[in-house]
Tab-separated table of C-alpha atoms in Angstrom:
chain	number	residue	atom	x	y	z
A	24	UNK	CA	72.029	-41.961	48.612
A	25	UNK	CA	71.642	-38.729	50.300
A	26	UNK	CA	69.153	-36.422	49.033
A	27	UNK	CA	69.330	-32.723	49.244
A	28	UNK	CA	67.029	-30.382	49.471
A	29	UNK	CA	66.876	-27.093	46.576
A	30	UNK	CA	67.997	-24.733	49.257
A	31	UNK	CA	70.879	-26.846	50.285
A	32	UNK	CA	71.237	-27.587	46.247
A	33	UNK	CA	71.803	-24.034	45.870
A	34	UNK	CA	74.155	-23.532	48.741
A	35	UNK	CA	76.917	-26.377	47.527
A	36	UNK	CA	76.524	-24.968	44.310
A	37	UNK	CA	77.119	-21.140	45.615
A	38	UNK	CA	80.306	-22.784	47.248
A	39	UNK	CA	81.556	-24.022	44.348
A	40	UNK	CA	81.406	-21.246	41.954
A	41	UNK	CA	82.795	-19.235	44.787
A	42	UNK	CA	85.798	-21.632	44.161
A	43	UNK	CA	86.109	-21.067	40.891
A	44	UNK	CA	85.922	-17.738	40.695
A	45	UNK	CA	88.920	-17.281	43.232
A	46	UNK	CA	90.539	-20.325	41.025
A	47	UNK	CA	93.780	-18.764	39.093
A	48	UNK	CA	96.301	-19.838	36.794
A	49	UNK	CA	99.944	-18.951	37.738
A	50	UNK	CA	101.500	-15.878	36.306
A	51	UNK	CA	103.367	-16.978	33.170
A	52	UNK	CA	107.212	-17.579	33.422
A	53	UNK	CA	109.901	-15.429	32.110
A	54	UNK	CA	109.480	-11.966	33.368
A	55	UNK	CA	111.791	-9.946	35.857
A	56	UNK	CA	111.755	-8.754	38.921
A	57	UNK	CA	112.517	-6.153	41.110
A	58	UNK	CA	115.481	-4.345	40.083
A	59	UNK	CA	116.390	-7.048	37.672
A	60	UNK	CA	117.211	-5.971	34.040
A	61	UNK	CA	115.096	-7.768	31.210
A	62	UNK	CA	117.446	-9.449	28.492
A	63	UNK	CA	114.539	-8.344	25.912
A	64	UNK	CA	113.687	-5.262	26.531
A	65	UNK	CA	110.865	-4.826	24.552
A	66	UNK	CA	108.410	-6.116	21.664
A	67	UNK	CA	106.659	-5.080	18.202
A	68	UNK	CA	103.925	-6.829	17.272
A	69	UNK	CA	103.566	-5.628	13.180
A	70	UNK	CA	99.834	-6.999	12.653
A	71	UNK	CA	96.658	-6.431	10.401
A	72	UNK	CA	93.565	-5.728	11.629
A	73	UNK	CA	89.886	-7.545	11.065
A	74	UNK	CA	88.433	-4.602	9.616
A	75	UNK	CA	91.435	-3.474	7.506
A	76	UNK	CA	92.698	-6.746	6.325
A	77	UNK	CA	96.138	-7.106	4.581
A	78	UNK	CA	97.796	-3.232	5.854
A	79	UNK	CA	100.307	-2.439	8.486
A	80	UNK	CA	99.584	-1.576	12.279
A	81	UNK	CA	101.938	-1.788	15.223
A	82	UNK	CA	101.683	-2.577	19.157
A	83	UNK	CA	104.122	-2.921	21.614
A	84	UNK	CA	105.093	-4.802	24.763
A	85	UNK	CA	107.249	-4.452	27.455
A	86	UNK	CA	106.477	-7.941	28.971
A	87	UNK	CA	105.326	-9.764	25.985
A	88	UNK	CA	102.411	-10.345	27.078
A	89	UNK	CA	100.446	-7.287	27.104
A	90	UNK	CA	100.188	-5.422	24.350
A	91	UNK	CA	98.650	-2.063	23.059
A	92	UNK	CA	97.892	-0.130	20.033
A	93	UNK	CA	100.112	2.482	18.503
A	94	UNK	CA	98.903	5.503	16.556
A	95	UNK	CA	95.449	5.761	17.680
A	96	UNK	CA	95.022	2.059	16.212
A	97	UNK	CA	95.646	3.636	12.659
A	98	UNK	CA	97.926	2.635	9.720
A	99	UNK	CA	101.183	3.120	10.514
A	100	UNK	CA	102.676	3.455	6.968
A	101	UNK	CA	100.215	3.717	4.006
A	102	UNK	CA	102.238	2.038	1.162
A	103	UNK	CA	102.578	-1.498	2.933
A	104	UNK	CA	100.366	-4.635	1.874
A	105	UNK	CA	100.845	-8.027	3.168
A	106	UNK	CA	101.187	-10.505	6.146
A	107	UNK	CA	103.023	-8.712	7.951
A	108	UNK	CA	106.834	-10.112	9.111
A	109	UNK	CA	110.502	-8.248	9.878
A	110	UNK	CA	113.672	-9.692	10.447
A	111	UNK	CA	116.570	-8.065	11.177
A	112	UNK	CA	119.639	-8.085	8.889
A	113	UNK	CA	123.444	-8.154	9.172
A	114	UNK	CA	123.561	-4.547	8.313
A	115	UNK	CA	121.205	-3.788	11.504
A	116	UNK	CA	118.510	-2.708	9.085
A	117	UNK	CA	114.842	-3.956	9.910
A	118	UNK	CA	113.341	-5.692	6.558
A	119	UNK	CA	109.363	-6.443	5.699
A	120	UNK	CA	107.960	-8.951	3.382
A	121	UNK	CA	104.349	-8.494	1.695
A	122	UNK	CA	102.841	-8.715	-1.365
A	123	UNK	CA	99.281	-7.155	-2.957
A	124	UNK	CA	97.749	-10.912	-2.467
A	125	UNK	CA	98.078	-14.172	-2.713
A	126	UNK	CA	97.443	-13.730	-6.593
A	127	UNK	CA	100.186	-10.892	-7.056
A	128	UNK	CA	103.034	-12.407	-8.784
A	129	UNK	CA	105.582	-10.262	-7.193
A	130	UNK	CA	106.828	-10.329	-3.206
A	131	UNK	CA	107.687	-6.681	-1.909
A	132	UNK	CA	110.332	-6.040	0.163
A	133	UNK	CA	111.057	-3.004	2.480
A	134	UNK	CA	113.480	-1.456	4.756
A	135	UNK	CA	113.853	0.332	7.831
A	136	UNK	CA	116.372	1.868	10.066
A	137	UNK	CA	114.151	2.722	12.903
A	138	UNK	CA	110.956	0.799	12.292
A	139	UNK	CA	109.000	3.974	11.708
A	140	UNK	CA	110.308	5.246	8.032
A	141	UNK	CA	110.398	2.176	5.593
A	142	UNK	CA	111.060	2.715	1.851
A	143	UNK	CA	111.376	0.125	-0.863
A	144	UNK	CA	114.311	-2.147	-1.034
A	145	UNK	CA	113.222	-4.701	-3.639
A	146	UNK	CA	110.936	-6.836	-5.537
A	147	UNK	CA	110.887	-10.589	-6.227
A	148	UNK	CA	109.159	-12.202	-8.951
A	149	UNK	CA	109.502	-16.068	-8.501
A	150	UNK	CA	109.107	-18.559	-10.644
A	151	UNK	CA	106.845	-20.805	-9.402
A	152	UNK	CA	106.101	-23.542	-12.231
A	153	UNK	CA	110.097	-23.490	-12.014
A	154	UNK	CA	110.405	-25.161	-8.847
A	155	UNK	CA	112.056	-28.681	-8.792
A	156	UNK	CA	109.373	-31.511	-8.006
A	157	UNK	CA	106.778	-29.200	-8.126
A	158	UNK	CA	105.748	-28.133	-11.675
A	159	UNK	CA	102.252	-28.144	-11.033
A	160	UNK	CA	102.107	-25.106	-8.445
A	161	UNK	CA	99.501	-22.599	-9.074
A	162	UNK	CA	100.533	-18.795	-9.312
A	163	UNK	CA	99.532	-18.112	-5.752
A	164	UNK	CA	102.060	-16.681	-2.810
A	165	UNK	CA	100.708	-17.010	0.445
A	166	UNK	CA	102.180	-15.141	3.390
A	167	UNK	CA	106.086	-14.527	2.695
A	168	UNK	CA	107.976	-14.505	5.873
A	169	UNK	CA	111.805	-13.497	6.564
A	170	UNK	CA	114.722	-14.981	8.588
A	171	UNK	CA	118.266	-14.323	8.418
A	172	UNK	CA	120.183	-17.371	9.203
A	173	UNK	CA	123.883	-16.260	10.484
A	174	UNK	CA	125.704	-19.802	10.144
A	175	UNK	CA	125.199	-19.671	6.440
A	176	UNK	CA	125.028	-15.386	6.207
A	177	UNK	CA	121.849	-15.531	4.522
A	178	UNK	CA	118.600	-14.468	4.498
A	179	UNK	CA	115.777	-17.079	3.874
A	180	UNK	CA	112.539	-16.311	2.547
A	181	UNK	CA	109.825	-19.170	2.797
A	182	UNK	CA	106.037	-18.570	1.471
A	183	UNK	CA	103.042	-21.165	0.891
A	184	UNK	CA	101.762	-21.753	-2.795
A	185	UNK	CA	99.201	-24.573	-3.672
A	186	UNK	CA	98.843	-26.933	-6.550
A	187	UNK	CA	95.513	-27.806	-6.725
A	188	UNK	CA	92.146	-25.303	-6.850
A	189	UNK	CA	89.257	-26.120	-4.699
A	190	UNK	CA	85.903	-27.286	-6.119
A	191	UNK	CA	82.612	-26.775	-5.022
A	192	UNK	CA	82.322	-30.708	-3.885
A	193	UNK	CA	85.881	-29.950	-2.268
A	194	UNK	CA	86.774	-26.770	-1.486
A	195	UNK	CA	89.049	-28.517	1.206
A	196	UNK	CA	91.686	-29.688	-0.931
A	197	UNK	CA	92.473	-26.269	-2.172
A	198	UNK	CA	94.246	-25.520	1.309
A	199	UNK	CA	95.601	-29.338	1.759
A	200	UNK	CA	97.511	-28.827	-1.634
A	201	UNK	CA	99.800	-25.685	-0.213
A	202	UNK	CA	103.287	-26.063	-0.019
A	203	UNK	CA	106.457	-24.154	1.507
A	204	UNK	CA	108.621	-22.908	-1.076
A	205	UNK	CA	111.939	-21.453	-0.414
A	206	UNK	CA	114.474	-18.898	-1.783
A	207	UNK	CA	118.330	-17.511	-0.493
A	208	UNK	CA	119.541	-14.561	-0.467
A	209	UNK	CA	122.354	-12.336	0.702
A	210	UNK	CA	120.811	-9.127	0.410
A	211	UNK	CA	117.259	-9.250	-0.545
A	212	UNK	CA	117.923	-7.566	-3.740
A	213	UNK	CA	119.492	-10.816	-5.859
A	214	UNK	CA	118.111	-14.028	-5.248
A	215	UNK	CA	119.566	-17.945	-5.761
A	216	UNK	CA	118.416	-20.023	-8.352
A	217	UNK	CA	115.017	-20.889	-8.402
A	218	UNK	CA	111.949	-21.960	-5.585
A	219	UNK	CA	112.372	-24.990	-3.615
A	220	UNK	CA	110.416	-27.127	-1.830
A	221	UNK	CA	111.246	-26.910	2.060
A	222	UNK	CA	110.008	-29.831	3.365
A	223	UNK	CA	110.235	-33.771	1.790
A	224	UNK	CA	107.584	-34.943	3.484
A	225	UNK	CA	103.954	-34.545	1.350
A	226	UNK	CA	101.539	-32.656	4.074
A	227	UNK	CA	99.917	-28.994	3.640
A	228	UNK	CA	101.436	-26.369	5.339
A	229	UNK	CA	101.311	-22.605	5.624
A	230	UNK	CA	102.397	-19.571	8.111
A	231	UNK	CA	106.017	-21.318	8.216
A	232	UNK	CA	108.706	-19.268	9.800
A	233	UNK	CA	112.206	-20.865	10.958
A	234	UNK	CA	114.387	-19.788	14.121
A	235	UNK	CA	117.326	-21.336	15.388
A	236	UNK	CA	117.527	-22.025	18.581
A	237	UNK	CA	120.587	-22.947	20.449
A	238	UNK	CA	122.078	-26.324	17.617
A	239	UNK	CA	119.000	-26.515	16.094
A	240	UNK	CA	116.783	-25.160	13.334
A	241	UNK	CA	112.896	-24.996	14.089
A	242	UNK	CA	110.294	-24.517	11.431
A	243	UNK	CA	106.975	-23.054	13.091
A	244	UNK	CA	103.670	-23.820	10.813
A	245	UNK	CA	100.400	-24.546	10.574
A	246	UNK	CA	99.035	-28.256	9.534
A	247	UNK	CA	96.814	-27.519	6.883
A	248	UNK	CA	95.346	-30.264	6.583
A	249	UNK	CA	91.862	-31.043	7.845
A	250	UNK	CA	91.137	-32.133	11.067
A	251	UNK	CA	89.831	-35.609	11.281
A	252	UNK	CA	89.649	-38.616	14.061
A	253	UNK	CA	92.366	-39.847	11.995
A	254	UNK	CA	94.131	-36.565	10.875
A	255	UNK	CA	93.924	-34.818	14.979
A	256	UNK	CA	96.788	-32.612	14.357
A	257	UNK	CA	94.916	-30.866	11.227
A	258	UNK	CA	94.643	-26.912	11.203
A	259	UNK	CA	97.089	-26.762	14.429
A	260	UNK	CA	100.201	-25.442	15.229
A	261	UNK	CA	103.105	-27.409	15.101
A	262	UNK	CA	107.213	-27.665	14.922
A	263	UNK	CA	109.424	-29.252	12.656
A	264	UNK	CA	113.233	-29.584	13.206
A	265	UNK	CA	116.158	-29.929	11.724
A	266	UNK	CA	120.626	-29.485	12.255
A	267	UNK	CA	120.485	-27.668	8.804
A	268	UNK	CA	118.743	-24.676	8.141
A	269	UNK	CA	117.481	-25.920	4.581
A	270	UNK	CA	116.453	-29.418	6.308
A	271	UNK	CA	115.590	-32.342	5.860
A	272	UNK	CA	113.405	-31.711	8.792
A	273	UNK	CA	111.889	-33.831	10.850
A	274	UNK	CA	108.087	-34.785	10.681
A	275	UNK	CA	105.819	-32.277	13.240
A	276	UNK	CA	105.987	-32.537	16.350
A	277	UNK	CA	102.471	-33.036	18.187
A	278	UNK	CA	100.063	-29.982	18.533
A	279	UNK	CA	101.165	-26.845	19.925
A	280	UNK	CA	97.260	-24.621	19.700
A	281	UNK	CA	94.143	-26.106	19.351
A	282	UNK	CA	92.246	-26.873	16.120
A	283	UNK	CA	91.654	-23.676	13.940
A	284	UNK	CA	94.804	-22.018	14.527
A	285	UNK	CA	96.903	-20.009	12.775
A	286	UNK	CA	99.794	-16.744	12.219
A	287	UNK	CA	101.341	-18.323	14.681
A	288	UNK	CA	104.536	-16.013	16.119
A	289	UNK	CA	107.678	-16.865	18.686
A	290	UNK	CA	109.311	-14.629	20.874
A	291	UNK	CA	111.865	-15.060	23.998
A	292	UNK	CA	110.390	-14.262	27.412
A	293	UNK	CA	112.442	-10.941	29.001
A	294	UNK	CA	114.324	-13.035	31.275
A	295	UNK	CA	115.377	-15.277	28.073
A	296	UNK	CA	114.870	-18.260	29.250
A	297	UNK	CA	110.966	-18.927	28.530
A	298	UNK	CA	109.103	-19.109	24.935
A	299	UNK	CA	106.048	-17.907	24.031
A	300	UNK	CA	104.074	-19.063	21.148
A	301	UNK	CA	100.702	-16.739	19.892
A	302	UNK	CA	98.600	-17.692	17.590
A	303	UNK	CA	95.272	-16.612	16.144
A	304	UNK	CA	91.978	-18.562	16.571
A	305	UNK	CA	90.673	-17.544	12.814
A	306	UNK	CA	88.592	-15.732	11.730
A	307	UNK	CA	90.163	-13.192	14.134
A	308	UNK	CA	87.827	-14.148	17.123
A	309	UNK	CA	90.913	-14.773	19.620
A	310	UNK	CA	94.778	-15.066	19.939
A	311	UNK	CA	95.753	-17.582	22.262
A	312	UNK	CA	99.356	-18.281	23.482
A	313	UNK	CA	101.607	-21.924	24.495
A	314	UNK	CA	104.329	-21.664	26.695
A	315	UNK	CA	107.755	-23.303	26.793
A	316	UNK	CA	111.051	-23.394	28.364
A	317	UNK	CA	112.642	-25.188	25.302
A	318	UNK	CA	110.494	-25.060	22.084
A	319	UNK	CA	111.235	-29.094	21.904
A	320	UNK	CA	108.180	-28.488	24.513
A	321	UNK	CA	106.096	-29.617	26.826
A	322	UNK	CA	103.880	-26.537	26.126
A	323	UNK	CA	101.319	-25.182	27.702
A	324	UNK	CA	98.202	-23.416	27.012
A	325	UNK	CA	98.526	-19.887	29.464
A	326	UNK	CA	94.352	-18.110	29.794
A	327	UNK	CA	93.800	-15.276	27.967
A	328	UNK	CA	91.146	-13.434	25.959
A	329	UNK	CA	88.647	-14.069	28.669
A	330	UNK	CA	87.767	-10.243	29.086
A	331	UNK	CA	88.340	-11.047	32.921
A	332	UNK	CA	91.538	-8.954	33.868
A	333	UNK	CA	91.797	-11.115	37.184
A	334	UNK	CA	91.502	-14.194	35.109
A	335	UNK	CA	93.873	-13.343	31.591
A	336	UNK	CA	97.519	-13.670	31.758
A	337	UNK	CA	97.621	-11.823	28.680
A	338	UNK	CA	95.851	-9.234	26.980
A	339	UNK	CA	95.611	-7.748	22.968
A	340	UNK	CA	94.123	-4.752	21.737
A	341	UNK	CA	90.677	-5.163	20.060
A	342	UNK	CA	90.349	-6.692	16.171
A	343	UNK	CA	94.173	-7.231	15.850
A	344	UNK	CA	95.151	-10.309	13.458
A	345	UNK	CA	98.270	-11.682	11.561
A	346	UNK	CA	101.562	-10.920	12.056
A	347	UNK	CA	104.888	-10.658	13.508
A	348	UNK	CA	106.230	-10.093	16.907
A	349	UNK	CA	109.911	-8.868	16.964
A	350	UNK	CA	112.143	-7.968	20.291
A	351	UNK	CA	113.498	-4.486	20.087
A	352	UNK	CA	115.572	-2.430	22.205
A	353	UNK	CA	113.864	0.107	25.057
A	354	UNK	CA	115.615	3.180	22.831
A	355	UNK	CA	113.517	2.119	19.724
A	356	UNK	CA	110.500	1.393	21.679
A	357	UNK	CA	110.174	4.567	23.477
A	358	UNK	CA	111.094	6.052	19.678
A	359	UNK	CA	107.849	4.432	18.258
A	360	UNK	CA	105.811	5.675	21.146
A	361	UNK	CA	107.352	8.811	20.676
A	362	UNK	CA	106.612	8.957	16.921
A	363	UNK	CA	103.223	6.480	17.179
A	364	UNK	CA	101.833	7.219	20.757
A	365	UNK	CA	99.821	4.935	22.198
């Protein structure tokens, strides 16, 4: 076996990291070119931040894949407390879910004509020990999230609530015991009947949105279960589906994100044909983001976060952490950085 000497040691290894350093990833799919008009115009990313937890900020895209702060990185409207999430309705109104905390018994609901002036459009109370099968929830509502589903002309609201507390042996089992609970509604002022469960298979979930995408329904969430060698998929994103928008959906798909991810959000490339899938690496150290052409998958993870602006296909502002990411026309994008700057 040859032997090398340190200098020469050094010298294979300065070629090598030379290498890798010029190394790249391709630039993501999906975006335009030359004179080409995008199909999405635009993006809103409605987020919290690390150090103000639970209150509304914005940034905004024009690729979808960098993003930066609006308003100075200050609140954009003071009375807001929640996850953030929007949908937009029927009516062309935008509409935001929140609630105080996961304790509050009551979800809030806003709306908006422009994004930037929200006032109060309702408030929803449910009744959780009401909720068919599921008799033992706890009064917890995690996360409330928005969709309005235009087969059926109505709105869906989905949140997580558990049924079991954690202990000090198991503190665990508090977050395996959450649920998706469900409730319709036309106009987000009157609601149908009481919770239901979402899913009819028994695994913890949270951070569930649905979309539906081309003859298909797709429920987004986090397995919140923990991760094991025999339980892999634990505290990853994942994708259930289903040909009715209230199920019965099929078992999750494999792993979208690593383990210890959550929040995650969809949006459509601005050529439309490409999906990309953030997510936050918690406790807001990272956001990383899966790309698609069909959200059946294969995904793949694109690099990001590195701090290396040769190296990152996409980039965040500082501190930013759960949320929403909406498309939005150019007109009401230049509006919020007319109203917001940047």
């Amino acid at each position: 076996m040859k032997k090398y000497t340190m200098k020469q040691f050094f010298f294979l290894a300065a070629i090598l990291i030379g290498f890798s350093a010029k190394a790249q990833q391709p630039d993501p799919p999906g975006q335009v070119k030359g004179t080409e008009k995008p199909k999405n115009e635009a993006y809103l990313f409605a987020h919290m931040t690390h150090n103000d937890y639970g209150r509304l900020y914005y940034s905004v895209s024009l690729d979808g894949l960098h993003w930066e702060n609006l308003n100075s990185g200050k609140r954009v409207f003071e009375d807001y407390k929640g996850h953030p999430d929007i949908c937009k309705g029927p009516d062309g109104k935008y509409y935001i879910a929140g609630n105080t905390g996961d304790d509050a018994k009551t979800i809030n609901i806003w709306v908006s004509d422009d994004l930037i002036t929200w006032k109060k459009h309702s408030d929803y109370t449910p009744d959780l020990k009401s909720t068919p099968d599921y008799a033992n929830a706890l009064q917890r509502i995690g996360a409330p999230k928005l969709y309005y589903d235009q087969d059926s002309q109505k709105f869906i609201m989905t949140w997580h609530t558990p049924h079991l507390d954690g202990t000090k042996e198991d503190p665990e089992r508090y977050w395996a015991s959450q649920r998706t609970l469900y409730v319709l509604s036309k106009d987000l002022k009157t609601f149908e009947g009481t919770p239901k469960r979402l899913f009819d298979w028994d695994m913890g979930t949270i951070d569930v949105f649905i979309r539906k995408i081309g003859d298909s329904y797709y429920a987004v969430m986090k397995d919140e279960t923990y991760p094991t060698l025999y339980w892999t998929t634990g505290k990853t994103v994942r994708i259930a589906k289903s040909k009715s928008l209230l199920g019965p959906y099929s078992l999750p798909q494999q792993s979208i994100s690593p383990n210890f991810r959550e929040a995650p959000m969809l949006i459509p490339s601005p050529d439309d044909k490409i999906w990309y899938m953030y997510y936050e690496q918690y406790p807001g150290v990272s956001y990383g983001l899966s790309i698609a052409d069909n959200p059946n998958g294969p995904w793949f993870q694109a690099s990001g976060y590195t701090f290396f602006a040769d190296w990152d296909k996409y980039s965040f502002p500082e501190k930013v952490r759960h949320g929403c990411m909406i498309t939005i026309s150019k007109k009401e994008y230049d509006g919020l950085v007319k109203k917001f700057k940047k």
